Short mmCIF file of C-alpha atoms (C1' of nucleotides) in Angstrom, two decimals:
data_model
loop_
_atom_site.label_atom_id
_atom_site.label_comp_id
_atom_site.label_asym_id
_atom_site.label_seq_id
_atom_site.Cartn_x
_atom_site.Cartn_y
_atom_site.Cartn_z
CA UNK A 1 140.05 101.20 82.50
CA UNK A 2 138.66 103.55 79.95
CA UNK A 3 140.94 103.93 76.93
CA UNK A 4 141.58 107.03 74.88
CA UNK A 5 142.60 110.55 75.76
CA UNK A 6 141.04 111.60 79.07
CA UNK A 7 138.54 114.45 79.16
CA UNK A 8 140.20 117.74 79.90
CA UNK A 9 137.38 119.39 81.84
CA UNK A 10 135.00 118.65 84.71
CA UNK A 11 131.50 117.73 83.52
CA UNK A 12 129.78 119.07 86.63
CA UNK A 13 131.59 122.39 86.58
CA UNK A 14 130.88 122.79 82.87
CA UNK A 15 127.19 122.01 83.46
CA UNK A 16 127.02 124.61 86.21
CA UNK A 17 128.48 127.22 83.87
CA UNK A 18 126.09 126.22 81.10
CA UNK A 19 123.20 126.36 83.57
CA UNK A 20 123.92 129.99 84.31
CA UNK A 21 123.91 130.84 80.61
CA UNK A 22 120.62 129.04 79.94
CA UNK A 23 119.17 130.64 83.05
CA UNK A 24 120.07 134.17 82.02
CA UNK A 25 119.43 133.95 78.29
CA UNK A 26 116.93 131.15 77.89
CA UNK A 27 117.37 128.09 75.68
CA UNK A 28 117.23 129.92 72.37
CA UNK A 29 119.06 132.97 73.59
CA UNK A 30 121.97 130.85 74.74
CA UNK A 31 124.34 130.62 71.78
CA UNK A 32 126.87 127.89 71.28
CA UNK A 33 129.67 130.42 71.32
CA UNK A 34 128.38 131.85 74.61
CA UNK A 35 128.02 128.40 76.11
CA UNK A 36 131.46 127.15 75.06
CA UNK A 37 133.07 130.34 76.26
CA UNK A 38 131.37 130.11 79.67
CA UNK A 39 132.18 126.42 79.94
CA UNK A 40 135.81 127.00 78.98
CA UNK A 41 135.77 124.42 76.19
CA UNK A 42 135.61 124.29 72.39
CA UNK A 43 132.61 123.18 70.34
CA UNK A 44 133.91 119.66 69.54
CA UNK A 45 134.34 118.94 73.26
CA UNK A 46 130.77 120.04 73.89
CA UNK A 47 129.35 117.92 71.10
CA UNK A 48 131.44 114.91 72.08
CA UNK A 49 130.19 115.08 75.66
CA UNK A 50 126.53 116.05 75.19
CA UNK A 51 125.60 115.32 71.57
CA UNK A 52 124.08 118.66 70.73
CA UNK A 53 122.58 121.78 72.28
CA UNK A 54 119.42 120.01 73.39
CA UNK A 55 121.47 117.18 74.90
CA UNK A 56 123.47 119.71 76.88
CA UNK A 57 120.24 121.34 78.03
CA UNK A 58 118.81 118.02 79.20
CA UNK A 59 122.01 117.32 81.13
CA UNK A 60 121.80 120.78 82.70
CA UNK A 61 118.21 120.08 83.79
CA UNK A 62 119.25 116.81 85.41
CA UNK A 63 121.92 118.64 87.32
CA UNK A 64 119.39 121.28 88.29
CA UNK A 65 117.10 118.63 89.75
CA UNK A 66 120.00 117.17 91.66
CA UNK A 67 120.75 120.58 93.13
CA UNK A 68 117.13 120.94 94.27
CA UNK A 69 116.90 117.44 95.71
CA UNK A 70 117.93 118.59 99.17
CA UNK A 71 114.99 120.95 99.42
CA UNK A 72 112.51 118.42 98.09
CA UNK A 73 113.75 115.80 100.54
CA UNK A 74 113.21 118.18 103.43
CA UNK A 75 109.73 118.99 102.14
CA UNK A 76 108.73 115.34 101.84
CA UNK A 77 110.09 114.61 105.31
CA UNK A 78 108.37 117.54 107.01
CA UNK A 79 106.36 116.63 110.14
CA UNK A 80 103.00 117.70 108.73
CA UNK A 81 101.44 118.80 105.46
CA UNK A 82 101.31 122.50 106.22
CA UNK A 83 104.91 122.48 107.37
CA UNK A 84 105.78 120.77 104.08
CA UNK A 85 103.99 123.49 102.17
CA UNK A 86 105.79 126.13 104.18
CA UNK A 87 109.21 124.59 103.67
CA UNK A 88 108.55 124.26 99.96
CA UNK A 89 107.41 127.82 99.39
CA UNK A 90 110.04 129.34 101.65
CA UNK A 91 112.70 127.27 99.95
CA UNK A 92 111.57 128.45 96.53
CA UNK A 93 111.47 132.05 97.72
CA UNK A 94 114.96 131.68 99.11
CA UNK A 95 116.72 130.33 96.06
CA UNK A 96 114.70 132.18 93.41
CA UNK A 97 115.47 135.55 94.99
CA UNK A 98 118.94 134.47 96.02
CA UNK A 99 121.33 137.37 96.11
CA UNK A 100 124.40 135.30 96.89
CA UNK A 101 125.09 135.17 93.19
CA UNK A 102 125.07 131.40 93.09
CA UNK A 103 122.40 131.56 90.42
CA UNK A 104 120.49 134.17 88.47
CA UNK A 105 117.11 135.07 89.99
CA UNK A 106 114.05 132.98 89.17
CA UNK A 107 113.82 129.33 88.28
CA UNK A 108 115.51 127.61 85.37
CA UNK A 109 112.49 125.35 84.84
CA UNK A 110 110.27 128.36 84.31
CA UNK A 111 112.24 130.97 82.49
CA UNK A 112 114.51 129.08 80.15
CA UNK A 113 111.88 128.21 77.57
CA UNK A 114 108.14 128.39 78.15
CA UNK A 115 107.78 129.32 74.49
CA UNK A 116 110.31 128.21 71.99
CA UNK A 117 110.92 127.65 68.32
CA UNK A 118 111.77 124.04 69.15
CA UNK A 119 108.61 122.53 70.60
CA UNK A 120 110.48 119.87 72.60
CA UNK A 121 111.95 122.39 75.02
CA UNK A 122 108.72 123.61 76.69
CA UNK A 123 107.64 119.99 76.97
CA UNK A 124 110.86 118.87 78.63
CA UNK A 125 110.60 121.73 81.12
CA UNK A 126 106.97 120.90 81.83
CA UNK A 127 107.93 117.32 82.60
CA UNK A 128 110.53 118.46 85.10
CA UNK A 129 108.05 120.79 86.78
CA UNK A 130 105.40 118.07 86.82
CA UNK A 131 107.85 115.80 88.61
CA UNK A 132 108.06 118.23 91.51
CA UNK A 133 104.29 118.56 91.59
CA UNK A 134 103.93 114.79 91.69
CA UNK A 135 106.22 114.56 94.73
CA UNK A 136 104.05 117.05 96.58
CA UNK A 137 100.80 115.37 95.52
CA UNK A 138 101.94 111.95 96.70
CA UNK A 139 103.06 113.40 100.01
CA UNK A 140 99.63 115.00 100.52
CA UNK A 141 97.84 111.82 99.47
CA UNK A 142 99.64 110.04 102.27
CA UNK A 143 98.74 112.85 104.66
CA UNK A 144 95.09 112.63 103.73
CA UNK A 145 95.02 108.87 104.02
CA UNK A 146 96.61 109.07 107.45
CA UNK A 147 94.19 111.70 108.67
CA UNK A 148 96.74 114.51 108.70
CA UNK A 149 94.72 116.34 106.09
CA UNK A 150 90.93 116.67 106.13
CA UNK A 151 89.07 114.27 103.84
CA UNK A 152 87.64 117.32 102.09
CA UNK A 153 91.14 118.34 100.99
CA UNK A 154 92.22 117.45 97.46
CA UNK A 155 95.92 116.51 97.35
CA UNK A 156 96.20 117.15 93.61
CA UNK A 157 94.77 120.64 93.98
CA UNK A 158 97.00 121.38 96.96
CA UNK A 159 100.07 120.34 95.00
CA UNK A 160 98.96 122.30 91.95
CA UNK A 161 98.37 125.34 94.14
CA UNK A 162 101.83 125.19 95.65
CA UNK A 163 103.53 124.73 92.29
CA UNK A 164 101.56 127.61 90.81
CA UNK A 165 102.60 129.80 93.74
CA UNK A 166 106.19 128.72 93.35
CA UNK A 167 106.26 129.36 89.61
CA UNK A 168 104.55 132.71 90.06
CA UNK A 169 107.05 133.77 92.70
CA UNK A 170 109.86 132.77 90.36
CA UNK A 171 108.44 135.04 87.68
CA UNK A 172 108.42 137.89 90.18
CA UNK A 173 111.92 137.04 91.37
CA UNK A 174 113.23 137.16 87.82
CA UNK A 175 111.78 140.67 87.59
CA UNK A 176 113.62 141.80 90.69
CA UNK A 177 111.44 140.86 93.66
CA UNK A 178 113.39 140.61 96.92
CA UNK A 179 113.30 137.68 99.29
CA UNK A 180 111.23 139.76 101.70
CA UNK A 181 108.64 140.44 99.00
CA UNK A 182 108.34 136.73 98.36
CA UNK A 183 108.29 135.74 102.03
CA UNK A 184 105.34 138.08 102.59
CA UNK A 185 103.52 136.37 99.75
CA UNK A 186 104.38 132.94 101.15
CA UNK A 187 102.95 133.88 104.54
CA UNK A 188 99.71 134.95 102.90
CA UNK A 189 99.58 131.92 100.63
CA UNK A 190 99.76 129.56 103.60
CA UNK A 191 96.55 131.07 104.99
CA UNK A 192 94.73 129.17 102.24
CA UNK A 193 95.82 125.89 103.77
CA UNK A 194 92.96 123.61 104.91
CA UNK A 195 92.61 123.17 108.67
CA UNK A 196 92.48 119.68 110.16
CA UNK A 197 89.10 118.36 111.30
CA UNK A 198 90.44 116.42 114.23
CA UNK A 199 93.15 117.71 116.58
CA UNK A 200 94.95 114.36 116.95
CA UNK A 201 96.14 112.75 113.70
CA UNK A 202 95.90 108.97 113.41
CA UNK A 203 99.54 108.37 112.61
CA UNK A 204 102.60 109.92 111.06
CA UNK A 205 102.48 111.30 107.54
CA UNK A 206 106.01 110.12 107.02
CA UNK A 207 108.50 108.10 109.07
CA UNK A 208 110.94 111.00 109.10
CA UNK A 209 108.49 113.50 110.54
CA UNK A 210 110.01 113.20 113.99
CA UNK A 211 113.38 114.12 112.63
CA UNK A 212 112.70 117.81 112.85
CA UNK B 1 94.53 163.94 54.31
CA UNK B 2 97.52 161.71 54.53
CA UNK B 3 99.56 161.62 51.32
CA UNK B 4 101.38 158.65 49.79
CA UNK B 5 100.34 155.12 48.92
CA UNK B 6 97.90 153.78 51.51
CA UNK B 7 98.86 150.86 53.69
CA UNK B 8 97.74 147.59 52.19
CA UNK B 9 97.07 145.72 55.42
CA UNK B 10 95.23 146.19 58.71
CA UNK B 11 97.57 147.04 61.59
CA UNK B 12 95.35 145.45 64.24
CA UNK B 13 94.89 142.21 62.33
CA UNK B 14 98.62 142.04 61.63
CA UNK B 15 99.39 142.62 65.32
CA UNK B 16 96.99 139.85 66.32
CA UNK B 17 98.73 137.47 63.96
CA UNK B 18 102.15 138.53 65.24
CA UNK B 19 100.91 138.12 68.82
CA UNK B 20 100.10 134.48 68.19
CA UNK B 21 103.59 133.88 66.82
CA UNK B 22 105.33 135.58 69.76
CA UNK B 23 103.02 133.71 72.13
CA UNK B 24 103.81 130.30 70.70
CA UNK B 25 107.52 130.73 69.98
CA UNK B 26 108.67 133.45 72.33
CA UNK B 27 110.43 136.65 71.33
CA UNK B 28 113.64 135.04 70.15
CA UNK B 29 111.97 131.99 68.68
CA UNK B 30 109.75 134.16 66.52
CA UNK B 31 111.67 134.67 63.27
CA UNK B 32 111.10 137.54 60.89
CA UNK B 33 110.15 135.11 58.15
CA UNK B 34 107.62 133.44 60.44
CA UNK B 35 106.22 136.77 61.52
CA UNK B 36 105.89 138.23 58.02
CA UNK B 37 104.30 135.03 56.76
CA UNK B 38 101.75 134.97 59.59
CA UNK B 39 101.03 138.68 59.15
CA UNK B 40 100.65 138.30 55.40
CA UNK B 41 103.14 141.04 54.58
CA UNK B 42 106.73 141.41 53.38
CA UNK B 43 109.67 142.53 55.52
CA UNK B 44 109.78 146.14 54.22
CA UNK B 45 106.14 146.64 55.22
CA UNK B 46 106.87 145.36 58.69
CA UNK B 47 109.92 147.59 59.13
CA UNK B 48 108.10 150.62 57.72
CA UNK B 49 105.24 150.16 60.18
CA UNK B 50 107.05 149.08 63.36
CA UNK B 51 110.72 150.00 62.95
CA UNK B 52 112.21 146.64 63.85
CA UNK B 53 111.43 143.38 65.63
CA UNK B 54 111.47 144.96 69.08
CA UNK B 55 109.18 147.75 67.86
CA UNK B 56 106.73 145.18 66.58
CA UNK B 57 106.91 143.37 69.90
CA UNK B 58 106.17 146.55 71.83
CA UNK B 59 103.18 147.25 69.59
CA UNK B 60 101.97 143.69 70.15
CA UNK B 61 102.22 144.15 73.92
CA UNK B 62 100.19 147.37 73.75
CA UNK B 63 97.50 145.53 71.83
CA UNK B 64 97.65 142.74 74.37
CA UNK B 65 97.01 145.19 77.18
CA UNK B 66 94.10 146.65 75.25
CA UNK B 67 92.62 143.19 74.88
CA UNK B 68 92.88 142.61 78.63
CA UNK B 69 91.48 145.99 79.60
CA UNK B 70 87.92 144.67 79.81
CA UNK B 71 88.86 142.17 82.48
CA UNK B 72 90.88 144.67 84.48
CA UNK B 73 88.03 147.18 84.36
CA UNK B 74 85.64 144.60 85.76
CA UNK B 75 88.14 143.71 88.48
CA UNK B 76 88.60 147.32 89.54
CA UNK B 77 84.85 147.88 89.54
CA UNK B 78 84.04 144.78 91.59
CA UNK B 79 81.79 145.39 94.64
CA UNK B 80 84.37 144.28 97.19
CA UNK B 81 88.04 143.33 97.39
CA UNK B 82 87.52 139.60 97.58
CA UNK B 83 85.16 139.69 94.63
CA UNK B 84 87.83 141.64 92.75
CA UNK B 85 90.39 138.98 93.56
CA UNK B 86 87.99 136.28 92.44
CA UNK B 87 87.15 138.01 89.16
CA UNK B 88 90.84 138.54 88.47
CA UNK B 89 91.93 134.97 89.11
CA UNK B 90 88.95 133.44 87.36
CA UNK B 91 89.48 135.74 84.41
CA UNK B 92 93.13 134.73 84.17
CA UNK B 93 92.20 131.05 84.45
CA UNK B 94 89.64 131.48 81.72
CA UNK B 95 91.80 133.11 79.09
CA UNK B 96 95.04 131.34 79.91
CA UNK B 97 93.45 127.91 79.53
CA UNK B 98 91.18 129.08 76.75
CA UNK B 99 90.39 126.27 74.36
CA UNK B 100 88.45 128.43 71.93
CA UNK B 101 91.64 128.81 69.95
CA UNK B 102 91.59 132.58 70.19
CA UNK B 103 95.04 132.48 71.68
CA UNK B 104 97.65 129.92 72.61
CA UNK B 105 97.50 128.78 76.25
CA UNK B 106 99.27 130.78 78.94
CA UNK B 107 100.01 134.48 79.06
CA UNK B 108 102.05 136.45 76.54
CA UNK B 109 103.54 138.60 79.31
CA UNK B 110 104.98 135.52 81.01
CA UNK B 111 106.07 133.13 78.35
CA UNK B 112 107.34 135.26 75.52
CA UNK B 113 110.64 136.19 77.09
CA UNK B 114 111.49 135.80 80.79
CA UNK B 115 115.05 135.09 79.73
CA UNK B 116 116.43 136.47 76.55
CA UNK B 117 119.60 137.29 74.70
CA UNK B 118 118.35 140.86 74.44
CA UNK B 119 118.09 142.16 78.00
CA UNK B 120 115.43 144.74 77.14
CA UNK B 121 112.75 142.13 76.48
CA UNK B 122 112.42 140.69 80.01
CA UNK B 123 112.39 144.23 81.35
CA UNK B 124 109.62 145.38 79.01
CA UNK B 125 107.54 142.36 79.95
CA UNK B 126 108.14 142.98 83.64
CA UNK B 127 106.92 146.56 83.26
CA UNK B 128 103.70 145.37 81.67
CA UNK B 129 103.12 142.84 84.42
CA UNK B 130 103.93 145.44 87.08
CA UNK B 131 101.27 147.69 85.60
CA UNK B 132 98.60 145.07 86.28
CA UNK B 133 99.91 144.59 89.80
CA UNK B 134 99.77 148.32 90.41
CA UNK B 135 96.11 148.44 89.38
CA UNK B 136 95.29 145.75 91.91
CA UNK B 137 97.35 147.35 94.66
CA UNK B 138 95.71 150.73 94.25
CA UNK B 139 92.27 149.14 94.29
CA UNK B 140 93.12 147.35 97.55
CA UNK B 141 94.60 150.50 99.06
CA UNK B 142 91.26 152.20 98.52
CA UNK B 143 89.49 149.19 100.01
CA UNK B 144 91.67 149.31 103.09
CA UNK B 145 91.25 153.03 103.50
CA UNK B 146 87.48 152.66 103.23
CA UNK B 147 87.34 149.85 105.76
CA UNK B 148 86.53 147.17 103.22
CA UNK B 149 89.75 145.44 104.04
CA UNK B 150 91.11 144.93 107.57
CA UNK B 151 93.81 147.38 108.64
CA UNK B 152 96.09 144.41 109.13
CA UNK B 153 95.90 143.62 105.42
CA UNK B 154 98.77 144.77 103.22
CA UNK B 155 97.48 145.90 99.79
CA UNK B 156 100.89 145.50 98.15
CA UNK B 157 101.21 141.94 99.40
CA UNK B 158 97.68 141.09 98.35
CA UNK B 159 98.34 142.39 94.84
CA UNK B 160 101.66 140.60 94.66
CA UNK B 161 99.98 137.40 95.81
CA UNK B 162 97.32 137.60 93.13
CA UNK B 163 99.80 138.36 90.38
CA UNK B 164 102.02 135.50 91.50
CA UNK B 165 99.03 133.17 91.45
CA UNK B 166 98.03 134.43 88.02
CA UNK B 167 101.53 134.03 86.58
CA UNK B 168 101.87 130.59 88.12
CA UNK B 169 98.56 129.48 86.67
CA UNK B 170 99.68 130.75 83.28
CA UNK B 171 102.78 128.59 83.50
CA UNK B 172 100.59 125.58 84.22
CA UNK B 173 98.16 126.50 81.45
CA UNK B 174 101.00 126.66 78.95
CA UNK B 175 101.89 123.11 80.00
CA UNK B 176 98.39 121.87 79.32
CA UNK B 177 96.38 122.54 82.48
CA UNK B 178 92.63 122.65 81.85
CA UNK B 179 90.34 125.43 82.96
CA UNK B 180 88.91 123.10 85.63
CA UNK B 181 92.40 122.49 87.03
CA UNK B 182 92.94 126.22 87.32
CA UNK B 183 89.49 126.96 88.74
CA UNK B 184 90.15 124.46 91.53
CA UNK B 185 93.38 126.28 92.30
CA UNK B 186 91.61 129.64 92.24
CA UNK B 187 89.02 128.43 94.72
CA UNK B 188 91.76 127.32 97.09
CA UNK B 189 93.79 130.48 96.57
CA UNK B 190 90.86 132.65 97.62
CA UNK B 191 90.79 130.93 101.02
CA UNK B 192 93.91 132.92 101.84
CA UNK B 193 91.94 136.15 101.59
CA UNK B 194 91.82 138.19 104.79
CA UNK B 195 88.42 138.37 106.49
CA UNK B 196 86.93 141.72 107.38
CA UNK B 197 87.04 142.82 111.04
CA UNK B 198 83.69 144.58 111.01
CA UNK B 199 80.61 143.24 109.24
CA UNK B 200 79.42 146.64 107.94
CA UNK B 201 81.94 148.52 105.75
CA UNK B 202 82.15 152.28 106.13
CA UNK B 203 81.59 153.15 102.50
CA UNK B 204 82.01 151.87 98.97
CA UNK B 205 85.37 150.75 97.75
CA UNK B 206 84.53 152.14 94.36
CA UNK B 207 81.63 154.15 92.91
CA UNK B 208 80.81 151.32 90.51
CA UNK B 209 80.51 148.67 93.18
CA UNK B 210 76.71 148.83 93.08
CA UNK B 211 76.78 148.18 89.35
CA UNK B 212 76.92 144.43 89.78
"C1'" DG C 1 99.05 165.93 34.26
"C1'" DC C 2 102.83 166.18 37.30
"C1'" DC C 3 105.18 166.07 41.65
"C1'" DA C 4 105.90 164.75 46.40
"C1'" DT C 5 105.08 161.14 49.51
"C1'" DT C 6 104.40 156.67 51.30
"C1'" DA C 7 103.87 151.61 50.82
"C1'" DT C 8 104.96 147.47 48.29
"C1'" DG C 9 107.46 143.20 46.14
"C1'" DT C 10 111.81 141.19 44.81
"C1'" DA C 11 116.16 140.23 45.80
"C1'" DT C 12 119.83 140.35 48.79
"C1'" DC C 13 122.98 142.10 52.39
"C1'" DG C 14 126.46 140.88 56.32
"C1'" DT C 15 126.30 138.31 60.58
"C1'" DC C 16 125.71 134.82 63.67
"C1'" DC C 17 123.75 130.39 64.37
"C1'" DG C 18 124.33 125.25 65.38
"C1'" DA C 19 127.21 121.82 63.96
"C1'" DT C 20 131.68 119.34 61.74
"C1'" DA C 21 136.06 117.95 59.16
"C1'" DC C 22 140.42 117.19 60.19
"C1'" DA C 23 144.79 116.64 62.08
"C1'" DA C 24 147.14 116.52 66.44
"C1'" DT C 25 147.37 114.77 71.19
"C1'" DA C 26 147.07 111.68 75.11
"C1'" DA C 27 145.88 107.82 77.33
"C1'" DA C 28 145.21 102.16 77.64
"C1'" DA C 29 145.93 97.62 75.38
"C1'" DG C 30 148.78 94.42 72.91
"C1'" DC D 1 156.88 100.58 70.16
"C1'" DT D 2 152.63 100.02 67.80
"C1'" DT D 3 147.81 99.98 67.66
"C1'" DT D 4 143.46 101.45 69.25
"C1'" DT D 5 140.43 104.60 71.22
"C1'" DA D 6 138.88 108.99 72.72
"C1'" DT D 7 139.42 114.14 73.31
"C1'" DT D 8 141.38 118.34 71.84
"C1'" DG D 9 142.14 122.93 69.10
"C1'" DT D 10 141.74 125.19 64.62
"C1'" DA D 11 139.19 126.35 60.99
"C1'" DT D 12 135.08 126.27 58.66
"C1'" DC D 13 130.63 124.54 56.85
"C1'" DG D 14 125.62 125.51 54.96
"C1'" DG D 15 121.77 127.87 56.54
"C1'" DA D 16 118.81 130.98 58.92
"C1'" DC D 17 118.78 135.22 61.15
"C1'" DG D 18 117.44 140.37 61.30
"C1'" DA D 19 117.50 144.01 58.34
"C1'" DT D 20 117.82 146.83 53.57
"C1'" DA D 21 118.54 148.61 48.58
"C1'" DC D 22 116.03 149.54 44.99
"C1'" DA D 23 112.69 150.01 41.62
"C1'" DT D 24 107.63 150.04 41.26
"C1'" DA D 25 102.92 151.20 42.55
"C1'" DA D 26 99.37 154.03 44.53
"C1'" DT D 27 97.62 157.84 46.76
"C1'" DG D 28 96.94 163.42 47.85
"C1'" DG D 29 98.33 168.20 46.62
"C1'" DC D 30 98.79 171.62 43.11
#
DNA sequence: GCCATTATGTATCGTCCGATACAATAAAAG
DNA sequence: CTTTTATTGTATCGGACGATACATAATGGC
């Protein structure tokens, strides 16, 4: 067993509290005193657990991804490409304009540090966003290969389009857009989706597509 | 004539320099020492001219709007609604992924302070973005009234859609997206545009529409 | 020339920042 | 019980932050 005095706080809970602070104030706007107060710990505990402010931020981002995994799984498992796009955009609209108070409006990956004194922060955030885009692109590449997307469709562009829409909606959500505002935009955005050439697809885009 | 010692620096040039700093580092990441150094002046000159850091930021945003006025004028004067949408998105793609070094990538209104320790900053930025959206909405309301957009089209949603796309593309540009990447997205985004019900529009959407 | 007015350069203010030193505490290992 | 290891709370570090005091310089008004 692990020796030494046991940690006196829950890592996950502390990360959730820190996430809210970073979300509301951004990376640079989040002060150590604000973070420790929200997390209910003292500075030495924070530094012992996460190294420094950037280490805490990276841990928060990992937890953020974990929280969004459910949505991404549903998107990847959607029965067809357009349904995947719809689930993705609707999911983003739902959580970014969430009024349940579980999180501040918007998206942590967008608003916590697009521009920053420390150049690493925007890069880290970009990597996390690119990860989501990659998931979508690979899903659409499979769709195209299997004939569920027209050969004229470009999976990379489709993924980029969805991520741009998602990020843009998050910007609007952070400025006060309601979920209805965003859902209207989603409905319009899906009209851009390419139509299939042939009515009967060759085979499934994903083994789980029948699950829904 | 104005009495007293004349100002020893050009306001516009200084604002352009400050704009670059805010653009790259965000509102909070931009330090007074960094700003004064980039502007080529000392702190007292800055405070005498702009009041404080927030005053400087507001002045920078006004200059930013002035710089973008040319694009917005062209958008409003476009011959039809879809052409307006195209000009807008292509214009945003062009300047946000600009490699001429005139500005950092992205959009100042998006990346300089979505989240901030000072709550006024996100609000000010949101107002400036909302102004652009309002211009688009009013243009589309005229189009719809004049029969250049189908009655089923919702001008507010169309404007919101375009602004979301623009903001999302800016996020991607700030992460390194090329102008080609964004142009591909623009082309796809325009596929969502509503098609007119009747082939012959009743009258011009705008007096300047014949100008192109 | 002299005054009122405004801008400038130097030096510095108090505050908050991120980060630690240190002793005390709480567990496992022997 | 003693040692070892790890976390805790208190108090504080050097530095950067935004913002100014103050004397000097440069203009128009008279």
